[in-house]
Coordinates of C-alpha atoms and ligand atoms in Angstrom, one line a residue:
M1 CA -20.8 -21.4 -43.4
T2 CA -18.3 -19.4 -42.0
S3 CA -17.4 -16.0 -40.2
D4 CA -14.8 -15.1 -42.6
G5 CA -15.1 -11.7 -43.9
L6 CA -18.3 -10.9 -42.2
R7 CA -19.2 -7.4 -43.0
V8 CA -19.4 -5.7 -39.4
V9 CA -21.3 -2.6 -39.2
I10 CA -20.0 -0.7 -36.2
V11 CA -21.0 2.6 -35.5
G12 CA -19.7 4.3 -32.4
G13 CA -15.3 4.0 -32.2
G14 CA -15.1 4.9 -27.9
F15 CA -13.4 1.9 -26.5
G16 CA -16.5 -1.0 -27.3
G17 CA -16.9 -0.1 -30.9
L18 CA -12.8 -0.4 -31.3
C19 CA -12.1 -3.8 -29.3
A20 CA -15.3 -5.4 -31.3
A21 CA -13.8 -4.2 -34.5
I22 CA -10.4 -5.5 -33.6
E23 CA -11.5 -8.8 -32.3
C24 CA -13.6 -9.4 -35.4
R25 CA -10.5 -8.5 -37.2
I26 CA -8.4 -10.8 -35.5
R27 CA -10.9 -14.0 -36.2
G28 CA -10.9 -12.6 -40.4
M29 CA -14.5 -10.7 -40.4
N30 CA -14.3 -7.1 -41.7
P31 CA -15.5 -4.4 -39.6
V32 CA -16.7 -0.9 -40.6
V33 CA -16.5 1.9 -37.8
V34 CA -18.5 4.8 -38.5
E35 CA -17.6 7.4 -35.2
A36 CA -19.1 11.0 -35.0
Y37 CA -15.9 12.4 -33.6
P38 CA -13.0 13.1 -36.4
T39 CA -10.8 12.4 -33.0
S40 CA -11.8 11.0 -29.7
T41 CA -7.8 12.0 -28.9
A42 CA -8.7 15.5 -27.6
Y43 CA -11.6 14.1 -25.5
G44 CA -11.7 12.8 -21.6
D45 CA -9.8 12.8 -18.9
I46 CA -9.0 9.5 -16.9
I47 CA -10.2 6.0 -17.3
D48 CA -9.7 2.8 -15.9
F49 CA -9.5 -0.1 -17.1
F50 CA -9.3 -3.2 -14.6
P51 CA -7.4 -6.7 -15.5
N52 CA -10.9 -7.8 -16.9
G53 CA -10.9 -5.4 -19.7
G54 CA -7.1 -5.0 -19.4
R55 CA -6.8 -9.1 -20.1
I56 CA -8.2 -8.3 -23.3
I57 CA -5.7 -5.9 -24.5
E58 CA -3.4 -7.8 -23.0
K59 CA -3.0 -10.4 -25.8
W60 CA -3.7 -7.4 -28.9
D61 CA -0.3 -7.5 -31.0
N62 CA 2.1 -10.0 -29.0
G63 CA 2.0 -7.5 -25.7
R64 CA 2.2 -4.4 -28.1
V65 CA -0.5 -2.9 -27.1
S66 CA -0.1 -3.0 -23.6
R67 CA 3.2 -1.4 -23.5
E68 CA 2.2 1.0 -25.5
L69 CA -1.1 1.7 -23.4
M70 CA 1.6 1.1 -19.9
S71 CA 4.5 4.1 -21.2
M72 CA 1.3 6.3 -20.8
C73 CA -0.3 4.7 -17.7
I74 CA 0.0 4.7 -14.2
N75 CA 3.0 2.4 -13.7
Q76 CA 4.7 3.6 -10.2
G77 CA 1.4 3.2 -8.1
D78 CA 2.1 1.1 -5.3
R79 CA -1.1 1.9 -3.4
F80 CA -4.7 3.3 -3.5
E81 CA -5.1 5.5 -0.3
Y82 CA -8.5 6.3 1.5
Y83 CA -8.4 8.9 3.3
M84 CA -11.5 10.9 5.1
A85 CA -12.4 14.8 4.4
D86 CA -10.2 16.3 6.6
G87 CA -7.0 13.8 5.4
T88 CA -7.1 11.0 8.0
L89 CA -5.6 7.8 6.3
V90 CA -8.5 4.8 6.7
W91 CA -7.2 2.4 4.4
S92 CA -4.4 1.2 2.3
E93 CA -4.3 -1.2 -0.1
P94 CA -2.0 -2.2 -3.1
W95 CA -2.7 -0.3 -6.7
L96 CA -1.8 -4.1 -8.2
L97 CA -4.0 -7.3 -6.4
R98 CA -2.0 -9.7 -8.3
K99 CA 1.7 -9.5 -10.5
E100 CA -0.2 -10.5 -13.5
H101 CA -2.4 -7.4 -13.1
F102 CA 0.9 -5.1 -14.1
W103 CA -0.5 -5.6 -17.9
R104 CA -4.1 -5.9 -17.1
Q105 CA -4.6 -3.0 -15.2
Y106 CA -4.9 0.8 -16.9
A107 CA -5.6 4.1 -15.7
G108 CA -4.4 6.9 -17.8
H109 CA -5.6 9.9 -20.0
R110 CA -8.4 8.9 -22.0
G111 CA -7.8 10.8 -25.6
Q112 CA -4.1 9.2 -25.2
M113 CA -5.4 5.5 -24.6
H114 CA -8.2 5.6 -27.2
Q115 CA -5.1 6.8 -29.9
V116 CA -3.7 3.8 -29.1
F117 CA -6.9 1.2 -29.7
V118 CA -7.2 3.8 -32.8
D119 CA -3.6 2.8 -34.2
Y120 CA -3.9 -0.6 -33.5
A121 CA -7.3 -0.9 -35.2
K122 CA -5.9 0.6 -38.3
R123 CA -2.9 -1.8 -38.3
L124 CA -4.7 -4.4 -38.4
G125 CA -7.4 -3.2 -41.4
V126 CA -10.5 -2.4 -39.8
E127 CA -11.6 0.9 -41.5
L128 CA -12.5 3.7 -39.7
R129 CA -14.9 6.4 -41.1
F130 CA -14.5 9.3 -38.1
G131 CA -16.3 12.2 -38.5
D132 CA -19.5 11.2 -39.7
S133 CA -22.7 10.3 -37.9
V134 CA -25.2 7.7 -38.2
A135 CA -28.6 9.0 -38.5
E136 CA -30.3 6.2 -39.7
Y137 CA -30.6 2.6 -38.6
I138 CA -32.2 -0.1 -41.0
D139 CA -33.4 -3.2 -39.6
G140 CA -33.3 -5.8 -42.3
E141 CA -32.1 -9.2 -44.4
R142 CA -29.2 -6.9 -45.3
P143 CA -29.0 -4.9 -41.6
G144 CA -27.2 -1.0 -42.5
V145 CA -26.9 2.8 -41.1
I146 CA -27.3 5.8 -43.3
T147 CA -24.9 8.8 -41.9
K148 CA -25.9 12.4 -41.9
K149 CA -23.5 12.9 -44.7
G150 CA -26.1 10.8 -46.5
T151 CA -23.4 7.6 -47.0
K152 CA -25.0 3.9 -46.4
Y153 CA -22.8 1.5 -44.6
F154 CA -24.4 -2.1 -45.6
G155 CA -23.5 -5.1 -43.9
D156 CA -24.2 -9.2 -42.4
V157 CA -24.6 -7.1 -39.1
V158 CA -24.3 -3.8 -36.8
I159 CA -23.5 -3.4 -33.7
A160 CA -24.7 -0.4 -32.2
A161 CA -21.6 1.0 -29.8
D162 CA -22.8 3.8 -29.6
G163 CA -22.7 5.1 -26.0
P164 CA -24.9 6.2 -23.1
R165 CA -27.3 8.5 -25.9
S166 CA -27.5 6.0 -27.9
K167 CA -29.8 6.0 -30.7
A168 CA -30.4 3.0 -31.4
R169 CA -32.4 2.2 -28.2
Q170 CA -34.7 4.7 -29.6
Q171 CA -34.3 3.6 -33.7
V172 CA -33.5 -0.4 -33.2
L173 CA -34.9 -0.7 -29.8
G174 CA -37.9 1.0 -30.5
L175 CA -37.5 3.0 -26.7
P176 CA -37.9 6.4 -25.4
D177 CA -34.7 7.6 -24.6
A178 CA -35.2 7.2 -20.9
K179 CA -32.3 9.4 -19.0
V180 CA -32.5 9.1 -15.3
N181 CA -31.2 11.9 -13.7
S182 CA -29.0 10.6 -10.8
G183 CA -29.3 13.6 -9.0
Y184 CA -25.2 13.4 -9.3
A185 CA -22.5 15.1 -11.4
I186 CA -18.9 14.9 -11.6
Y187 CA -16.1 18.1 -12.1
R188 CA -13.8 16.3 -13.5
A189 CA -10.2 18.1 -14.7
Y190 CA -6.7 16.6 -16.3
Y191 CA -3.3 19.0 -16.0
S192 CA 0.0 18.8 -16.3
L193 CA 2.3 19.5 -13.4
S194 CA 4.7 22.3 -13.8
E195 CA 8.1 23.6 -11.8
E196 CA 5.5 26.0 -10.2
H197 CA 3.4 22.9 -8.7
K198 CA 6.6 21.6 -7.5
R199 CA 7.3 24.5 -5.1
N200 CA 3.8 24.8 -3.8
P201 CA 4.0 23.1 -0.6
Y202 CA 0.6 21.1 -0.8
L203 CA 1.4 20.1 -4.3
K204 CA 4.7 19.0 -3.9
E205 CA 3.8 15.1 -3.6
F206 CA 1.8 15.2 -6.8
C207 CA 4.7 16.1 -8.5
N208 CA 6.8 12.9 -7.0
P209 CA 9.0 10.9 -10.3
D210 CA 8.9 8.0 -8.6
R211 CA 5.7 7.6 -7.7
D212 CA 2.2 7.4 -8.9
L213 CA -0.5 8.5 -6.8
T214 CA -4.3 7.3 -6.4
M215 CA -6.2 8.7 -3.4
M216 CA -9.8 8.4 -2.5
W217 CA -11.4 11.4 -0.1
V218 CA -15.1 10.4 1.6
A219 CA -17.3 12.9 2.9
K220 CA -21.4 13.0 3.2
D221 CA -22.5 13.3 -0.6
L222 CA -19.5 14.0 -2.1
H223 CA -16.2 11.5 -2.7
A224 CA -12.6 12.8 -4.7
I225 CA -10.6 10.7 -6.4
I226 CA -7.0 12.2 -7.4
Y227 CA -4.6 10.5 -9.5
T228 CA -0.8 10.7 -11.1
W229 CA 1.4 9.3 -13.5
N230 CA 3.4 10.2 -15.9
K231 CA 6.6 10.6 -13.9
G232 CA 4.8 12.9 -11.7
R233 CA 3.8 14.7 -15.2
D234 CA 0.3 14.3 -15.0
L235 CA -2.6 14.8 -12.6
G236 CA -6.3 14.3 -12.5
W237 CA -8.9 14.7 -10.1
V238 CA -12.7 13.6 -10.0
L239 CA -15.2 15.2 -7.4
T240 CA -18.8 13.4 -7.8
H241 CA -21.8 15.7 -6.1
K242 CA -25.2 15.9 -5.6
D243 CA -26.9 18.2 -8.6
S244 CA -30.5 18.2 -9.6
A245 CA -29.8 20.7 -12.6
D246 CA -30.3 18.7 -16.4
I247 CA -28.1 20.4 -18.4
G248 CA -28.2 16.8 -20.6
E249 CA -24.5 14.9 -21.8
S250 CA -21.5 15.8 -22.9
W251 CA -18.2 15.3 -21.8
S252 CA -17.1 19.2 -22.4
F253 CA -19.6 20.9 -20.6
S254 CA -17.5 23.6 -18.6
G255 CA -17.3 24.0 -15.1
R256 CA -16.5 26.4 -12.7
I257 CA -13.7 26.6 -10.3
E258 CA -16.1 28.4 -7.9
D259 CA -18.7 26.0 -7.9
V260 CA -16.2 23.2 -6.8
L261 CA -14.4 25.2 -4.2
K262 CA -17.8 25.9 -2.5
C263 CA -18.2 21.9 -2.3
I264 CA -15.0 21.8 -0.6
D265 CA -15.8 23.5 1.6
E266 CA -19.0 21.8 2.4
G267 CA -17.0 18.2 2.8
G268 CA -14.2 19.9 4.9
F269 CA -11.9 18.5 2.6
E270 CA -8.5 18.7 3.8
Q271 CA -6.3 22.1 1.8
K272 CA -4.6 19.6 -1.2
L273 CA -7.8 19.2 -2.9
R274 CA -8.7 22.9 -2.4
E275 CA -5.0 23.6 -4.2
V276 CA -5.4 20.9 -6.9
V277 CA -8.5 22.2 -7.7
L278 CA -7.3 26.0 -7.4
A279 CA -3.9 24.9 -9.6
T280 CA -6.8 23.9 -12.6
P281 CA -6.5 25.9 -15.6
E282 CA -10.8 26.6 -15.6
S283 CA -10.9 25.7 -19.6
R284 CA -10.2 22.1 -17.8
L285 CA -12.7 21.9 -16.1
V286 CA -15.3 20.0 -16.8
D287 CA -18.9 19.6 -14.9
Y288 CA -20.6 16.4 -16.5
K289 CA -24.0 15.5 -15.1
L290 CA -24.0 11.8 -14.3
V291 CA -27.0 10.7 -15.6
W292 CA -28.3 6.9 -15.7
R293 CA -30.2 4.4 -17.8
Q294 CA -32.5 1.7 -16.7
P295 CA -31.2 -1.8 -17.4
L296 CA -32.8 -2.9 -21.0
T297 CA -34.8 -6.6 -21.1
T298 CA -32.9 -7.0 -24.7
W299 CA -30.4 -5.3 -26.6
L300 CA -31.2 -7.3 -30.9
S301 CA -33.3 -5.5 -32.6
K302 CA -36.2 -7.6 -34.0
S303 CA -34.6 -9.3 -37.1
S304 CA -31.3 -10.4 -34.0
K305 CA -29.4 -8.8 -36.7
I306 CA -28.0 -5.5 -35.1
A307 CA -26.8 -5.7 -31.4
L308 CA -26.3 -2.7 -28.9
I309 CA -22.6 -3.1 -27.1
G310 CA -20.9 -1.2 -24.1
D311 CA -22.2 2.0 -22.8
A312 CA -25.4 2.1 -25.4
A313 CA -26.6 -1.1 -23.8
H314 CA -25.3 -0.5 -20.4
C315 CA -24.8 3.0 -18.8
H316 CA -23.0 2.4 -15.6
L317 CA -21.9 5.2 -13.4
P318 CA -18.4 5.9 -13.2
T319 CA -18.3 4.2 -9.4
S320 CA -19.0 0.3 -10.4
A321 CA -15.2 1.4 -12.0
Q322 CA -16.2 -1.1 -14.8
G323 CA -17.9 1.0 -17.8
G324 CA -14.7 0.8 -19.9
S325 CA -14.1 -3.0 -18.9
Q326 CA -17.9 -4.2 -19.3
A327 CA -17.5 -2.4 -23.0
L328 CA -14.7 -4.4 -24.2
E329 CA -15.7 -8.1 -23.0
D330 CA -18.8 -7.5 -24.7
G331 CA -16.8 -6.5 -27.5
V332 CA -14.7 -9.6 -26.9
A333 CA -17.7 -11.4 -27.0
L334 CA -19.2 -10.5 -29.4
A335 CA -16.6 -11.5 -31.9
V336 CA -16.1 -15.1 -30.5
A337 CA -20.0 -15.7 -30.9
L338 CA -19.9 -14.3 -34.2
Q339 CA -17.0 -16.9 -35.6
R340 CA -18.6 -19.8 -34.1
A341 CA -21.2 -18.7 -35.4
K342 CA -20.3 -19.6 -38.6
G343 CA -22.1 -16.6 -40.6
D344 CA -25.3 -17.5 -39.0
V345 CA -25.3 -13.5 -37.6
T346 CA -28.9 -14.2 -35.5
L347 CA -28.0 -17.4 -33.9
G348 CA -24.6 -15.2 -33.0
L349 CA -26.6 -12.7 -31.6
K350 CA -28.3 -14.4 -29.8
V351 CA -25.5 -16.1 -27.8
F352 CA -23.8 -13.2 -27.7
E353 CA -26.6 -11.5 -25.9
R354 CA -27.6 -15.1 -23.3
I355 CA -23.2 -15.0 -22.7
R356 CA -23.2 -11.3 -21.7
F357 CA -27.2 -10.3 -20.2
N358 CA -27.1 -11.6 -16.5
R359 CA -23.4 -10.4 -16.1
S360 CA -23.2 -7.1 -17.2
H361 CA -26.7 -6.6 -15.3
V362 CA -25.3 -7.0 -12.0
I363 CA -22.2 -5.2 -12.8
H364 CA -24.6 -1.9 -14.4
M365 CA -26.3 -2.5 -11.0
S366 CA -23.8 -2.3 -8.5
S367 CA -22.6 1.2 -9.3
I368 CA -25.6 2.6 -7.9
Q369 CA -24.9 0.8 -4.7
I370 CA -21.3 1.4 -4.4
R371 CA -21.8 5.3 -4.8
D372 CA -24.8 5.6 -2.5
G373 CA -22.3 3.1 -0.5
Y374 CA -19.5 5.7 -0.4
H375 CA -21.9 9.0 0.3
T376 CA -23.3 7.5 3.0
L377 CA -20.4 6.1 5.2
D378 CA -20.5 7.2 9.0
E379 CA -17.4 7.9 10.7
E380 CA -18.0 5.3 13.1
T381 CA -18.8 2.4 10.4
I382 CA -15.8 3.4 8.5
K383 CA -13.6 2.9 12.3
K384 CA -14.7 0.0 12.4
H385 CA -14.7 -1.8 9.1
P386 CA -12.3 0.4 7.0
E387 CA -12.1 -1.8 4.0
T388 CA -16.0 -1.1 3.1
I389 CA -14.6 2.1 2.0
N390 CA -12.0 0.3 -0.8
L391 CA -12.3 0.3 -4.4
P392 CA -14.6 -2.5 -5.8
R393 CA -12.7 -5.2 -7.0
W394 CA -14.6 -7.8 -6.7
T395 CA -12.6 -11.4 -7.4
W396 CA -15.4 -13.0 -9.9
V397 CA -15.8 -9.4 -11.7
I398 CA -12.2 -8.5 -12.2
E399 CA -10.0 -11.8 -12.6
H400 CA -13.0 -12.9 -15.3
D401 CA -11.8 -13.9 -18.9
A402 CA -14.7 -12.8 -21.0
E403 CA -12.9 -14.7 -24.2
A404 CA -12.5 -18.3 -22.3
N405 CA -16.1 -17.3 -20.7
A406 CA -17.8 -16.9 -24.3
E407 CA -15.9 -19.8 -26.2
K408 CA -16.9 -22.0 -23.3
H409 CA -20.6 -21.5 -23.4
F410 CA -20.7 -20.9 -27.1
D411 CA -22.2 -24.5 -27.9
H412 CA -24.9 -25.1 -25.2
L413 CA -26.4 -21.7 -25.9
A414 CA -26.5 -22.2 -29.4
Q415 CA -27.8 -25.4 -28.8
D416 CA -31.0 -23.5 -26.3
V417 CA -31.4 -20.8 -29.7
R418 CA -31.6 -24.1 -32.2
N419 CA -34.2 -25.5 -30.0
N420 CA -36.0 -22.3 -29.3
R421 CA -36.0 -22.7 -25.1
Q422 CA -38.4 -21.1 -23.9
G423 CA -38.0 -18.7 -20.8
T424 CA -37.1 -14.6 -19.9
I425 CA -33.6 -13.3 -20.7
E426 CA -32.2 -13.7 -17.6
E427 CA -33.2 -17.6 -17.2
L428 CA -31.8 -18.2 -20.5
S429 CA -28.7 -16.1 -19.8
V430 CA -25.1 -17.6 -18.4
P431 CA -25.6 -16.8 -14.1
A432 CA -23.9 -13.5 -13.1
E433 CA -21.3 -15.9 -11.1
G434 CA -21.4 -13.4 -8.4
D435 CA -23.1 -10.3 -6.7
F436 CA -22.0 -7.6 -4.9
S437 CA -22.2 -9.0 -1.1
I438 CA -19.0 -8.1 1.3
A439 CA -18.7 -11.8 1.4
G440 CA -18.1 -11.5 -2.6
R441 CA -15.0 -9.0 -2.1
V442 CA -11.7 -9.5 -2.8
D443 CA -9.8 -11.0 0.6
H444 CA -7.0 -8.0 0.9
A445 CA -5.3 -9.5 3.9
I446 CA -5.0 -13.0 2.1
M447 CA -4.4 -11.0 -1.0
E448 CA -1.1 -8.6 0.2
K449 CA 0.1 -11.8 1.6
S450 CA 0.1 -13.6 -1.6
L451 CA 1.5 -10.6 -3.4
Q452 CA 4.3 -10.0 -1.1
A453 CA 4.8 -13.6 -1.1
S454 CA 5.2 -13.5 -5.4
L455 CA 7.4 -10.0 -5.5
Ligands
LIG501 C1 -15.8 11.4 -25.8 C2 -15.6 11.0 -24.4 C3 -14.8 11.1 -23.6 C4 -15.0 10.2 -22.4 N1 -14.4 10.2 -21.1 C5 -14.2 9.8 -20.1 C6 -13.6 9.8 -19.0 O1 -12.6 10.8 -18.9 N2 -13.7 9.0 -18.2 C7 -14.4 7.9 -18.5 O2 -14.1 7.0 -17.1 N3 -15.1 7.5 -19.6 C8 -14.9 8.4 -20.0 N4 -16.2 8.3 -21.3 C9 -17.0 7.1 -21.3 C10 -16.2 5.8 -21.2 O3 -15.2 5.9 -22.4 C11 -17.0 4.4 -21.6 O4 -18.3 4.5 -20.4 C12 -16.8 3.2 -21.7 O5 -15.7 3.5 -22.4 C13 -17.6 2.5 -22.3 O6 -17.2 2.6 -24.0 P1 -18.5 2.4 -25.1 O7 -17.4 2.5 -26.3 O8 -19.7 1.9 -24.7 O9 -18.9 4.0 -25.3 P2 -18.6 5.5 -25.4 O10 -17.2 5.3 -25.4 O11 -19.4 6.8 -24.7 O12 -18.3 5.7 -27.3 C14 -19.9 5.8 -27.8 C15 -18.9 6.6 -29.5 O13 -20.0 6.6 -30.2 C16 -20.2 7.4 -31.0 N5 -21.0 7.8 -31.5 C17 -22.5 8.2 -30.6 N6 -23.3 8.0 -31.3 C18 -23.4 8.4 -33.0 C19 -23.6 8.2 -34.3 N7 -24.9 8.7 -34.6 N8 -23.0 7.9 -34.9 C20 -21.6 7.7 -34.8 N9 -20.7 7.5 -33.4 C21 -21.9 7.6 -32.7 C22 -19.7 8.8 -29.7 O14 -19.2 10.0 -30.4 C23 -18.3 7.9 -29.0 O15 -16.8 8.3 -29.6 C24 -15.6 9.0 -22.5 C25 -16.5 8.6 -23.8 C26 -16.5 9.5 -24.4 C27 -17.3 9.7 -25.6

């Protein structure tokens, strides 16, 4: 048997679904992606991929995809700077921790980056069916889906990459839609900078054509990040704040500038942030309620011919900074497992789950821990340990090679599956390789020295 021509039905053309489709196609499979949005390019603001996700992209089309992305992403960012609300600089670290991260670390406009993924998938010949959403999953000998428009897609395997509000959780895993209000929300916006902004003394530094900025401010129960890129032409900002209102989840709920300004004042943020908010066209302001999903105990359907991946399987809060990268890791690990299983889809999916489960679980859970860390930091702690404020870049997370890892573990996990080895999913899966203790963090002093030496 072989995986050549395997029909892979993928629900959801976000980054997770597209990565799975691309990686399956590269390995000779025949994927089709069914996506509800007619186009995703208009949606979202800034998204990050760290080196563990970026190294997957770096391999595509001999680096062409990386180059396309980098032309629209932060590429002149030398530092990531951390401030107290009043503007006191407390920590600064390199944006890139290693020289080779240049082609592996991306932050830019989600819609524009998404288009690059779509274009590459098209060039590879992935079948894209956008503008129709899946209404029903069918788990059986030949699994499939039926869309709202009534189109049926059956295949050898179905991958539900249908995001945080995944229908597959309910229909495939039989779970209730157990969304948990995290108690926080994010105001987010993205806009282009103009000559007028250059004339505002508070905004002038964001219009610098020679330097992309990444800056973060922390206050009690609040944290804000501003990014600029594209030679001082684009600015994105996010402000995480406490919020118990439950308006559901969407990327397109409008926010109100006056509500953001209240948060800015409550946090005692410096005037610069106020001006960034004031300059935001209200139509660009999204009020995104952060909803959390508890970890699942399995990502597989009864028949093990349907698997959930990406945010459908492990919906992160943005503070892990790993939502996008983990979805890409799933995509490549899945394709490797399906290929190595040589057409035995059930085996492939079971091994895939065991390769990814513990790692993704620990990273998923970290998003709560990291957010609470930011919001409860007191000035004394920050003065003593300014490094505790920095971006969560643990070596075991960001240097991980998901493709090599899947190749390395396939055989022994396949053996376990064939031998019907008993145990919990945690016991049967590859260990996570790390935790989120301070000890596991990147040592910035060492990193800076080696970076300077390599430049
Ligand atoms: C429109 C949009 C904007 C976003 N903007 C940002 C952002 O600005 N910053 C950020 O950090 N993260 C953003 N995210 C989230 C981020 O992209 C994901 O956390 C991460 O990339 C994981 O990707 P995923 O593919 O697992 O899930 P998602 O990116 O959520 O993709 C899931 C896809 O499945 C589709 N889908 C869902 N249900 C069905 C169905 N029944 N039938 C067919 N298709 C279905 C959705 O339309 C979506 O495109 C956004 C997600 C979306 C969908």
